[in-house]
Coordinates of C-alpha atoms in Angstrom, one line a residue:
M1 CA -25.1 40.2 -35.8
S2 CA -22.3 39.5 -38.3
W3 CA -18.8 40.7 -38.5
G4 CA -19.1 40.9 -42.3
T5 CA -21.8 43.6 -42.2
E6 CA -20.9 45.3 -38.9
L7 CA -17.1 45.2 -39.2
W8 CA -16.6 45.4 -43.0
D9 CA -13.8 47.9 -42.7
Q10 CA -12.1 46.4 -39.5
F11 CA -9.9 43.8 -41.1
D12 CA -6.8 44.7 -39.2
N13 CA -8.6 44.8 -35.8
L14 CA -10.2 41.5 -36.5
E15 CA -6.8 40.1 -37.3
K16 CA -5.6 41.3 -34.0
H17 CA -8.6 40.0 -32.1
T18 CA -8.4 36.5 -33.6
Q19 CA -4.7 36.5 -32.7
W20 CA -5.5 37.5 -29.1
G21 CA -8.1 34.7 -29.0
L22 CA -5.4 32.1 -30.0
D23 CA -3.0 33.6 -27.4
F24 CA -5.6 33.3 -24.7
L25 CA -6.2 29.7 -25.7
D26 CA -2.5 29.1 -25.4
K27 CA -2.5 30.8 -22.1
Y28 CA -5.2 28.6 -20.7
A29 CA -3.4 25.5 -22.1
K30 CA -0.3 26.6 -20.1
F31 CA -2.5 27.0 -17.0
V32 CA -3.9 23.5 -17.5
K33 CA -0.4 22.1 -17.9
E34 CA 0.9 23.7 -14.7
R35 CA -2.2 22.5 -12.8
L36 CA -1.6 19.0 -14.3
E37 CA 2.0 19.1 -13.0
I38 CA 0.7 20.2 -9.5
E39 CA -1.7 17.2 -9.4
Q40 CA 1.0 14.8 -10.5
N41 CA 3.5 16.2 -7.9
Y42 CA 0.8 16.2 -5.2
A43 CA 0.0 12.5 -5.9
K44 CA 3.6 11.6 -6.0
Q45 CA 4.3 13.3 -2.7
L46 CA 1.3 11.6 -1.1
R47 CA 2.6 8.2 -2.3
N48 CA 6.1 9.0 -1.0
L49 CA 4.6 10.0 2.3
V50 CA 2.6 6.8 2.6
K51 CA 5.7 4.7 1.6
K52 CA 7.8 6.5 4.2
F53 CA 5.4 5.6 7.0
C54 CA 4.5 2.1 5.7
T55 CA 7.9 0.6 6.2
K56 CA 8.5 -3.0 5.2
R57 CA 8.3 -5.4 8.1
S58 CA 10.4 -8.4 7.6
N59 CA 9.4 -10.1 10.8
K60 CA 5.8 -11.2 11.5
D61 CA 6.2 -10.0 15.1
E62 CA 6.5 -6.5 13.8
E63 CA 3.1 -6.5 12.2
P64 CA 0.7 -4.0 13.8
R65 CA -1.5 -5.6 16.3
F66 CA -2.9 -2.6 18.2
T67 CA -6.1 -1.1 17.0
S68 CA -4.5 2.3 16.9
C69 CA -1.7 1.1 14.7
T70 CA -4.1 -0.9 12.5
A71 CA -6.2 2.2 12.1
F72 CA -3.2 4.3 11.2
Y73 CA -2.1 1.9 8.5
N74 CA -5.7 1.7 7.2
I75 CA -5.7 5.5 7.0
L76 CA -2.4 5.3 5.1
N77 CA -3.9 2.8 2.6
E78 CA -6.9 5.1 2.1
L79 CA -4.5 8.0 1.6
N80 CA -2.7 5.9 -1.0
D81 CA -6.0 5.4 -2.8
Y82 CA -6.7 9.1 -2.5
A83 CA -3.3 9.8 -4.2
G84 CA -4.4 7.4 -6.9
Q85 CA -7.5 9.5 -7.5
R86 CA -5.3 12.6 -7.8
E87 CA -3.4 10.8 -10.5
V88 CA -6.7 9.9 -12.2
V89 CA -7.6 13.6 -12.1
A90 CA -4.2 14.5 -13.6
E91 CA -4.6 11.9 -16.3
E92 CA -8.1 13.0 -17.1
I93 CA -7.0 16.7 -17.4
G94 CA -4.0 15.7 -19.4
H95 CA -6.0 13.7 -22.0
K96 CA -9.3 15.4 -22.2
V97 CA -8.3 19.1 -21.5
Y98 CA -4.7 19.8 -22.2
G99 CA -4.3 17.5 -25.1
E100 CA -7.6 18.6 -26.6
I101 CA -6.7 22.3 -26.3
M102 CA -3.3 21.8 -27.9
R103 CA -4.8 20.0 -30.8
Y104 CA -7.6 22.5 -31.2
S105 CA -5.1 25.4 -31.0
Y106 CA -3.0 24.0 -33.8
E107 CA -6.1 23.6 -35.9
L108 CA -7.4 27.1 -35.2
K109 CA -4.0 28.6 -36.1
A110 CA -4.1 26.9 -39.5
E111 CA -7.7 27.9 -40.1
R112 CA -7.1 31.5 -39.1
K113 CA -4.1 31.7 -41.4
S114 CA -6.2 30.3 -44.3
H115 CA -9.0 32.8 -43.7
L116 CA -6.7 35.8 -43.4
Q117 CA -4.9 34.8 -46.6
E118 CA -8.2 34.6 -48.4
G119 CA -9.1 38.1 -47.1
R120 CA -5.8 39.5 -48.1
K121 CA -6.1 38.0 -51.6
A122 CA -9.5 39.6 -52.0
Q123 CA -8.2 42.9 -50.9
Q124 CA -5.2 42.7 -53.2
Y125 CA -7.5 41.9 -56.1
L126 CA -9.7 44.9 -55.3
D127 CA -6.6 47.1 -55.1
M128 CA -5.4 45.8 -58.5
C129 CA -8.8 46.6 -60.0
L130 CA -8.6 50.1 -58.5
K131 CA -5.2 50.6 -60.0
Q132 CA -6.4 49.5 -63.4
M133 CA -9.4 51.8 -63.2
D134 CA -7.2 54.7 -62.0
S135 CA -4.7 54.0 -64.8
S136 CA -7.4 54.1 -67.4
K137 CA -8.8 57.2 -65.9
K138 CA -5.5 59.0 -66.1
K139 CA -5.0 57.8 -69.7
F140 CA -8.4 59.1 -70.6
E141 CA -7.7 62.4 -69.0
R142 CA -4.4 62.6 -70.8
E143 CA -5.9 61.8 -74.2
C144 CA -8.6 64.4 -73.7
R145 CA -5.9 67.1 -73.0
E146 CA -4.0 66.0 -76.1
T147 CA -7.2 66.1 -78.2
E148 CA -8.0 69.6 -76.9
K149 CA -4.5 70.8 -77.9
A150 CA -4.9 69.2 -81.4
Q151 CA -8.3 71.0 -81.8
Q152 CA -6.8 74.3 -80.9
T153 CA -3.9 73.8 -83.4
F154 CA -6.4 72.9 -86.2
E155 CA -8.5 76.0 -85.5
R156 CA -5.6 78.3 -85.4
L157 CA -4.2 77.0 -88.8
D158 CA -7.7 77.0 -90.3
N159 CA -8.2 80.7 -89.5
D160 CA -4.7 81.6 -90.5
V161 CA -4.7 82.9 -94.2
S162 CA -1.1 82.5 -94.5
A163 CA -1.2 78.8 -93.6
T164 CA -0.9 76.3 -96.4
K165 CA -3.6 73.8 -97.2
S166 CA -1.3 70.9 -96.4
D167 CA -0.7 72.2 -92.9
V168 CA -4.4 72.6 -92.3
E169 CA -5.0 69.1 -93.6
K170 CA -2.3 67.7 -91.4
A171 CA -3.7 69.4 -88.3
K172 CA -7.1 68.0 -89.1
Q173 CA -5.8 64.5 -89.4
Q174 CA -4.0 64.9 -86.1
L175 CA -7.2 66.1 -84.5
N176 CA -9.2 63.2 -85.8
L177 CA -6.5 60.8 -84.4
R178 CA -6.5 62.3 -81.0
T179 CA -10.3 62.4 -80.9
H180 CA -10.3 58.6 -81.7
M181 CA -7.8 57.9 -79.1
A182 CA -9.7 59.9 -76.5
D183 CA -12.9 58.0 -77.4
E184 CA -11.0 54.7 -76.8
S185 CA -9.6 55.8 -73.5
K186 CA -13.0 56.9 -72.5
N187 CA -14.5 53.5 -73.3
E188 CA -11.6 51.8 -71.5
Y189 CA -12.0 54.0 -68.5
A190 CA -15.7 53.4 -68.4
A191 CA -15.2 49.6 -68.6
Q192 CA -12.5 49.7 -65.9
L193 CA -14.7 51.8 -63.7
Q194 CA -17.7 49.5 -64.2
N195 CA -15.5 46.5 -63.4
Y196 CA -14.0 48.1 -60.3
N197 CA -17.4 49.0 -59.0
A198 CA -18.6 45.5 -59.5
E199 CA -15.5 44.0 -57.8
Q200 CA -15.8 46.5 -55.0
H201 CA -19.4 45.5 -54.4
K202 CA -18.5 41.9 -54.5
H203 CA -15.6 42.4 -52.2
F204 CA -17.5 44.3 -49.5
Y205 CA -20.8 42.4 -49.8
I206 CA -19.8 38.8 -50.7
V207 CA -16.1 38.0 -50.3
I208 CA -15.2 39.9 -47.2
P209 CA -18.4 39.0 -45.3
Q210 CA -17.7 35.4 -46.1
V211 CA -14.2 35.6 -44.8
Y212 CA -15.3 37.5 -41.7
K213 CA -18.1 35.0 -41.2
H214 CA -15.5 32.2 -41.2
L215 CA -13.3 34.1 -38.7
Q216 CA -16.4 34.8 -36.5
E217 CA -17.3 31.1 -36.6
M218 CA -13.8 30.2 -35.7
D219 CA -13.7 32.6 -32.8
E220 CA -17.0 31.4 -31.5
R221 CA -15.9 27.8 -31.7
R222 CA -12.8 28.8 -29.8
T223 CA -15.1 30.3 -27.1
V224 CA -17.2 27.2 -27.0
K225 CA -14.2 24.9 -26.8
L226 CA -12.9 27.0 -23.8
S227 CA -16.3 26.5 -22.2
E228 CA -16.2 22.8 -22.8
C229 CA -12.6 22.6 -21.4
Y230 CA -13.7 24.6 -18.3
K231 CA -16.5 22.1 -17.8
G232 CA -14.2 19.1 -18.5
F233 CA -11.7 20.5 -16.0
A234 CA -14.5 20.5 -13.3
D235 CA -15.8 17.1 -14.5
A236 CA -12.4 15.5 -14.0
E237 CA -12.6 16.5 -10.3
R238 CA -16.2 15.6 -10.0
K239 CA -15.8 12.1 -11.3
V240 CA -13.4 11.1 -8.5
I241 CA -15.4 12.8 -5.7
P242 CA -17.4 9.6 -4.9
I243 CA -14.2 7.5 -4.6
I244 CA -12.5 10.3 -2.6
S245 CA -15.5 10.4 -0.3
K246 CA -15.2 6.6 0.2
C247 CA -11.5 7.1 1.1
L248 CA -12.4 9.8 3.6
E249 CA -15.2 7.6 5.0
G250 CA -12.6 4.8 5.3
M251 CA -10.4 7.1 7.3
V252 CA -13.3 7.9 9.6
H253 CA -14.2 4.2 9.9
A254 CA -10.5 3.5 10.7
A255 CA -10.6 6.2 13.4
K256 CA -13.7 4.8 14.9
S257 CA -12.2 1.3 15.0
V258 CA -9.6 2.3 17.6
D259 CA -10.4 0.3 20.8
E260 CA -8.4 1.2 23.9
R261 CA -9.6 -1.9 25.8
R262 CA -8.5 -4.2 23.0
D263 CA -5.1 -2.5 22.8
S264 CA -4.7 -3.0 26.6
Q265 CA -5.6 -6.6 26.2
I266 CA -3.1 -7.0 23.4
V267 CA -0.4 -5.5 25.7
V268 CA -1.4 -8.1 28.3
D269 CA -1.2 -11.0 25.8
C270 CA 2.1 -9.7 24.4
F271 CA 4.0 -9.4 27.6
K272 CA 2.3 -11.8 30.0
S273 CA 4.9 -14.2 31.3
G274 CA 2.5 -16.8 32.8
F275 CA 4.4 -16.8 36.1
E276 CA 2.6 -16.5 39.4
P277 CA 3.5 -13.6 41.7
P278 CA 6.0 -14.5 44.5
G279 CA 4.5 -15.8 47.7
D280 CA 5.2 -14.8 51.3
F281 CA 8.5 -15.9 52.8
P282 CA 7.8 -18.5 55.6
F283 CA 8.7 -17.9 59.2
E284 CA 12.0 -19.6 60.2
D285 CA 12.2 -20.3 63.9
Y286 CA 15.8 -20.1 65.1
S287 CA 14.8 -20.4 68.7
Q288 CA 13.8 -24.1 68.6
H289 CA 17.2 -25.2 69.8
I290 CA 16.8 -23.2 73.0
Y291 CA 15.4 -25.3 75.9
R292 CA 12.3 -23.8 77.5
T293 CA 12.3 -23.3 81.3
V294 CA 9.8 -25.6 82.9
S295 CA 8.1 -24.4 86.1
D296 CA 7.8 -26.6 89.2
G297 CA 4.9 -29.0 89.2
T298 CA 4.7 -29.0 85.4
I299 CA 5.1 -32.3 83.8
S300 CA 7.5 -31.8 80.9
T301 CA 6.6 -33.4 77.6
P302 CA 9.2 -34.9 75.3
K303 CA 10.6 -32.4 72.9
P304 CA 9.1 -33.1 69.5
E305 CA 11.6 -33.7 66.7
V306 CA 11.5 -30.7 64.4
V307 CA 12.6 -30.9 60.8
R308 CA 15.1 -28.1 60.3
I309 CA 15.7 -26.6 57.0
D310 CA 18.9 -24.7 56.2
P311 CA 17.8 -21.1 55.7
K312 CA 20.7 -20.4 53.4
I313 CA 19.6 -23.1 51.1
T314 CA 16.0 -22.2 51.2
M315 CA 16.5 -18.5 50.8
G316 CA 19.2 -18.9 48.3
K317 CA 17.1 -21.2 46.2
A318 CA 14.0 -19.0 46.5
K319 CA 16.0 -15.9 45.5
G320 CA 17.4 -17.6 42.6
K321 CA 14.0 -18.4 41.3
L322 CA 12.6 -14.8 41.7
W323 CA 14.1 -13.9 38.2
L324 CA 11.3 -11.4 37.6
F325 CA 12.9 -9.2 40.2
G326 CA 16.4 -10.4 40.2
K327 CA 18.7 -12.6 38.2
K328 CA 17.4 -14.6 35.3
P329 CA 17.3 -18.5 35.7
K330 CA 19.4 -20.8 33.6
W331 CA 17.0 -22.6 31.2
S332 CA 17.7 -26.2 30.7
L333 CA 17.5 -28.0 27.3
R334 CA 14.4 -30.1 26.9
M335 CA 13.9 -31.6 23.5
G336 CA 16.0 -29.3 21.4
P337 CA 17.9 -26.1 21.3
A338 CA 16.6 -23.2 23.4
L339 CA 15.7 -21.1 20.4
E340 CA 13.8 -23.9 18.7
D341 CA 11.5 -24.8 21.5
F342 CA 11.3 -21.2 22.8
S343 CA 12.4 -22.4 26.2
H344 CA 14.1 -19.0 26.6
L345 CA 10.7 -17.4 26.8
P346 CA 8.3 -17.2 29.7
P347 CA 5.7 -19.9 29.8
E348 CA 2.8 -17.9 28.4
Q349 CA 4.8 -16.4 25.6
R350 CA 6.4 -19.8 24.9
R351 CA 2.9 -21.4 24.7
K352 CA 1.7 -18.7 22.2
K353 CA 4.8 -19.2 20.0
L354 CA 4.5 -23.0 20.0
Q355 CA 0.8 -22.7 19.1
Q356 CA 1.6 -20.4 16.2
R357 CA 4.3 -22.8 14.9
I358 CA 1.9 -25.7 15.2
D359 CA -0.8 -23.8 13.2
E360 CA 1.8 -22.9 10.5
L361 CA 3.0 -26.5 10.3
S362 CA -0.5 -27.8 10.1
R363 CA -1.2 -25.5 7.2
E364 CA 1.9 -26.7 5.4
L365 CA 0.9 -30.3 6.2
Q366 CA -2.5 -29.7 4.6
K367 CA -0.9 -28.3 1.5
E368 CA 1.5 -31.2 1.2
T369 CA -1.4 -33.6 1.8
D370 CA -3.5 -32.0 -1.0
Q371 CA -0.5 -32.1 -3.3
K372 CA 0.0 -35.8 -2.6
E373 CA -3.7 -36.5 -3.4
A374 CA -3.4 -34.5 -6.6
L375 CA -0.3 -36.4 -7.6
N376 CA -1.9 -39.7 -6.8
K377 CA -4.9 -38.8 -9.0
M378 CA -2.6 -37.7 -11.8
K379 CA -0.8 -41.0 -11.5
D380 CA -4.0 -42.9 -11.7
V381 CA -4.9 -40.9 -14.8
Y382 CA -1.5 -41.7 -16.4
E383 CA -1.9 -45.4 -15.6
K384 CA -5.3 -45.5 -17.2
N385 CA -4.2 -43.4 -20.2
P386 CA -0.5 -43.9 -20.8
Q387 CA -0.6 -41.6 -23.8
M388 CA -1.1 -38.6 -21.4
G389 CA 2.1 -39.2 -19.5
D390 CA 4.5 -41.6 -17.8
P391 CA 3.3 -42.6 -14.2
S392 CA 6.9 -43.4 -13.2
S393 CA 7.8 -39.7 -13.8
L394 CA 5.6 -38.7 -10.8
Q395 CA 7.2 -41.2 -8.4
P396 CA 10.1 -38.9 -7.3
K397 CA 7.7 -36.0 -6.6
I398 CA 5.4 -38.3 -4.7
A399 CA 8.3 -39.6 -2.6
E400 CA 9.4 -36.1 -1.9
T401 CA 5.9 -35.1 -0.9
M402 CA 5.6 -38.2 1.4
S403 CA 9.0 -37.2 3.0
N404 CA 7.8 -33.7 3.6
I405 CA 4.5 -35.0 5.1
E406 CA 6.5 -37.3 7.5
R407 CA 8.8 -34.5 8.4
L408 CA 6.0 -32.1 9.1
R409 CA 4.2 -34.7 11.2
M410 CA 7.3 -35.2 13.3
E411 CA 7.7 -31.4 13.7
I412 CA 4.0 -31.1 14.7
H413 CA 4.3 -33.9 17.2
K414 CA 7.5 -32.5 18.6
N415 CA 6.0 -29.0 19.1
E416 CA 2.8 -30.5 20.5
G417 CA 4.9 -32.3 23.1
W418 CA 6.6 -29.0 24.0
L419 CA 3.2 -27.3 24.1
S420 CA 1.7 -30.0 26.4
E421 CA 4.7 -29.7 28.6
V422 CA 4.3 -25.9 28.9
E423 CA 0.5 -26.2 29.5
G424 CA 1.1 -28.9 32.1
K425 CA 3.6 -26.8 34.0
V426 CA 1.3 -23.8 34.0
L427 CA -1.5 -25.9 35.5
Q428 CA 0.8 -27.5 38.1
R429 CA 2.2 -24.2 39.0
S430 CA -1.3 -22.8 39.6
E431 CA -2.2 -25.8 41.7
R432 CA 1.0 -25.6 43.8
R433 CA 0.3 -21.9 44.3
H434 CA -3.1 -22.5 45.8
S435 CA -1.8 -25.4 47.9
A436 CA 1.1 -23.2 49.2
E437 CA -1.3 -20.5 50.2
A438 CA -3.6 -22.9 52.0
N439 CA -0.8 -24.5 53.9
H440 CA 0.6 -21.2 54.8
L441 CA -2.7 -20.0 56.2
V442 CA -3.1 -23.2 58.2
A443 CA 0.4 -22.8 59.7
Q444 CA -0.3 -19.2 60.7
G445 CA -3.5 -20.2 62.4
R446 CA -1.7 -22.7 64.6
E447 CA 1.0 -20.4 65.7
S448 CA 0.8 -18.9 69.2
P449 CA 0.8 -15.1 69.8
E450 CA 4.4 -15.3 71.2
G451 CA 5.7 -16.8 68.0
S452 CA 6.2 -20.3 69.4
Y453 CA 4.2 -23.4 68.8
T454 CA 2.0 -24.9 71.5
E455 CA 3.2 -28.0 73.1
D456 CA 0.9 -30.8 72.0
A457 CA 1.2 -34.5 71.5
N458 CA 0.5 -33.9 67.8
Q459 CA 2.9 -31.0 67.5
E460 CA 5.3 -32.8 65.2
G461 CA 2.5 -33.4 62.7
R462 CA 1.7 -29.7 62.9
I463 CA 5.2 -28.5 62.3
Q464 CA 5.7 -30.6 59.2
P465 CA 3.4 -28.5 56.9
Q466 CA 5.6 -25.6 57.5
T467 CA 8.5 -27.5 55.9
N468 CA 6.2 -28.2 53.0
V469 CA 5.6 -24.6 52.6
H470 CA 9.3 -24.1 51.9
L471 CA 9.3 -26.9 49.4
E472 CA 6.2 -25.6 47.6
F473 CA 7.5 -22.1 47.6
D474 CA 10.7 -23.4 46.1
D475 CA 8.9 -25.5 43.5
E476 CA 6.7 -22.6 42.5
F477 CA 9.6 -21.0 40.7
D478 CA 11.4 -24.2 39.6
D479 CA 10.6 -24.8 35.9
D480 CA 13.4 -27.4 35.6
D481 CA 11.6 -30.2 37.3
P482 CA 11.2 -33.2 35.0
L483 CA 7.9 -34.8 34.4
P484 CA 7.2 -37.8 36.7
A485 CA 7.6 -41.3 35.3
I486 CA 4.3 -43.2 34.8
G487 CA 6.0 -46.5 34.1
H488 CA 9.0 -48.1 32.3
C489 CA 9.7 -49.7 29.0
K490 CA 12.1 -52.0 27.3
A491 CA 13.3 -51.6 23.7
I492 CA 12.6 -54.7 21.6
Y493 CA 13.9 -53.2 18.4
P494 CA 16.8 -50.7 17.8
F495 CA 15.8 -47.1 16.8
D496 CA 18.3 -44.6 15.3
G497 CA 16.4 -41.4 16.4
N498 CA 17.8 -39.3 13.6
N499 CA 14.8 -36.8 13.6
E500 CA 14.9 -34.0 16.1
G501 CA 12.9 -34.7 19.2
T502 CA 13.3 -38.4 19.0
L503 CA 15.4 -40.6 21.3
A504 CA 17.8 -43.2 20.0
M505 CA 17.8 -46.6 21.6
K506 CA 19.3 -50.1 21.3
E507 CA 17.6 -53.4 21.8
G508 CA 17.3 -54.2 25.5
D509 CA 17.5 -50.6 26.7
V510 CA 15.3 -49.9 29.7
M511 CA 13.9 -46.3 30.1
Y512 CA 11.3 -44.5 32.1
V513 CA 7.9 -43.7 30.4
I514 CA 6.8 -40.1 31.1
E515 CA 4.0 -39.7 28.5
E516 CA 1.8 -42.3 27.0
D517 CA 1.0 -42.7 23.3
K518 CA -1.7 -40.3 22.3
G519 CA -2.8 -42.3 19.3
D520 CA 0.0 -41.1 16.9
G521 CA 2.3 -44.1 17.5
W522 CA 4.9 -42.3 19.7
T523 CA 5.7 -42.6 23.4
R524 CA 7.8 -40.1 25.3
A525 CA 10.6 -41.7 27.4
R526 CA 13.6 -40.7 29.5
R527 CA 16.9 -42.3 30.1
Q528 CA 18.6 -42.6 33.5
N529 CA 20.9 -39.7 32.6
G530 CA 17.8 -37.4 32.0
E531 CA 17.8 -37.4 28.2
E532 CA 14.2 -37.3 26.9
G533 CA 12.6 -37.9 23.5
Y534 CA 10.0 -39.8 21.6
V535 CA 10.3 -43.5 20.6
P536 CA 8.0 -45.6 18.4
T537 CA 5.4 -47.4 20.6
S538 CA 5.6 -50.5 18.4
Y539 CA 9.4 -50.7 19.2
I540 CA 9.1 -51.0 23.0
D541 CA 7.5 -53.3 25.6
L542 CA 5.6 -50.9 27.8
T543 CA 4.7 -51.4 31.5
L544 CA 2.7 -48.7 33.4
E545 CA 3.0 -48.3 37.1
K546 CA 1.0 -46.3 39.5
N547 CA 3.9 -45.4 41.9
S548 CA 7.1 -45.2 39.9
K549 CA 10.0 -43.2 41.2
G550 CA 11.3 -41.9 37.9
A551 CA 12.2 -38.4 38.8
V552 CA 15.6 -37.4 37.5
T553 CA 17.3 -34.3 38.7
Y554 CA 19.1 -32.2 36.1
I555 CA 22.5 -30.9 37.1

């Protein structure tokens, strides 16, 4: 099946068909371009959506901790990867489909133009041969008519007796001339006819079939290219399907990672204060000052001396400590500003913050230590090989690193002191809580049904635990109690105490010891005015006592 043999006379229709093929190619290219823009806009909108809901968090406390939040942000990350795959699809379509079509369309237009020009030239040449043949034919026809007229004239003069011999001879010469010219015209017409027939055969059997063959091949290549582009368009989508599937699987995995129990535990860890619930209010007997009526025959026993506690003071102090349900207590300064030691936070939250800071400082200390070791190794290399560098040039950096290490150690020691203080208070508070509950139960067990205490020789000893209940209840909410002194010390060298958390002292100063040296070379001490801090153990003369009254009350 060939256009050259089947459509030999359909040049104009083939011209229109090939033009339609190029227009259809351009139409598909436009479709690909618009689809490309849709993919690009879709990917851009997805990224903007992810960016909108993945707001930047400047504070570490704002990092998502709940599994539901973490899963959501993981889904957003997967969606961002999904948007990246849509961009890959758009890029693949743009390069391998749209760009290829536009390039091929330009080539086909140039090729079609060349083939059509070749066909038109062949047709023009055939038309020229036809005109030459028709011209020679007309000339031959004209010469034959002139020859026929010349022959008629000669015959008329030859039969006319009155005609002169010269006229007859002249007519004969004219007839011979016309006959010769007619023969030449005949020969020329025959040659032109033969030439035209040959060119016409060549045109319709060789030239035009070749041109049409090129046009047919061009159109078939266009069809094949469209098929390849269709397939390439689908391949661009199919290539990213595995990655998109992984993104969707990641979203499903993130959804399955949501743990409601863990989120509930995070809420507890986030908001737990560390305080114990308030205990029961103790019974306050206002009838103890009333003398009991003694019946006849009853031997009265001496009235036991009862320790009275001012209810206003007890209740007022207790209410002041119930800050979870009332007013908030005034936090005292321990070893630094309230915001630095997190003393404005509840015990549990304060412990967590201090632990986090200690971990961060420990990591920084490790970095500085590694840097110091690297600098020392480099210094040793420079000392062994002076041509590699000057060892003295590293001394400022080494000194700076040593200073940073010392500063970080001081910070860690200071925060560890605060942490041990918080952990000690939490433990003491728990022990006092259990003690208060036990004493309260004992006191209730000894009370008579009438609300008065039985008269007994040991009654005074039985009333005293009730007073302790008030004291324990008051101490349960008192976080301002200082640590008890375990001894005293005397400064044998002066210490400036410039670093935060340390305590300045002069030679001969006597202070209470509230925490022993833990092996780091520092002892925690307290002045008579309540000021606390760490002092170098080698700068003091330490004396530990088992029963030392070193409690200092803050005002």
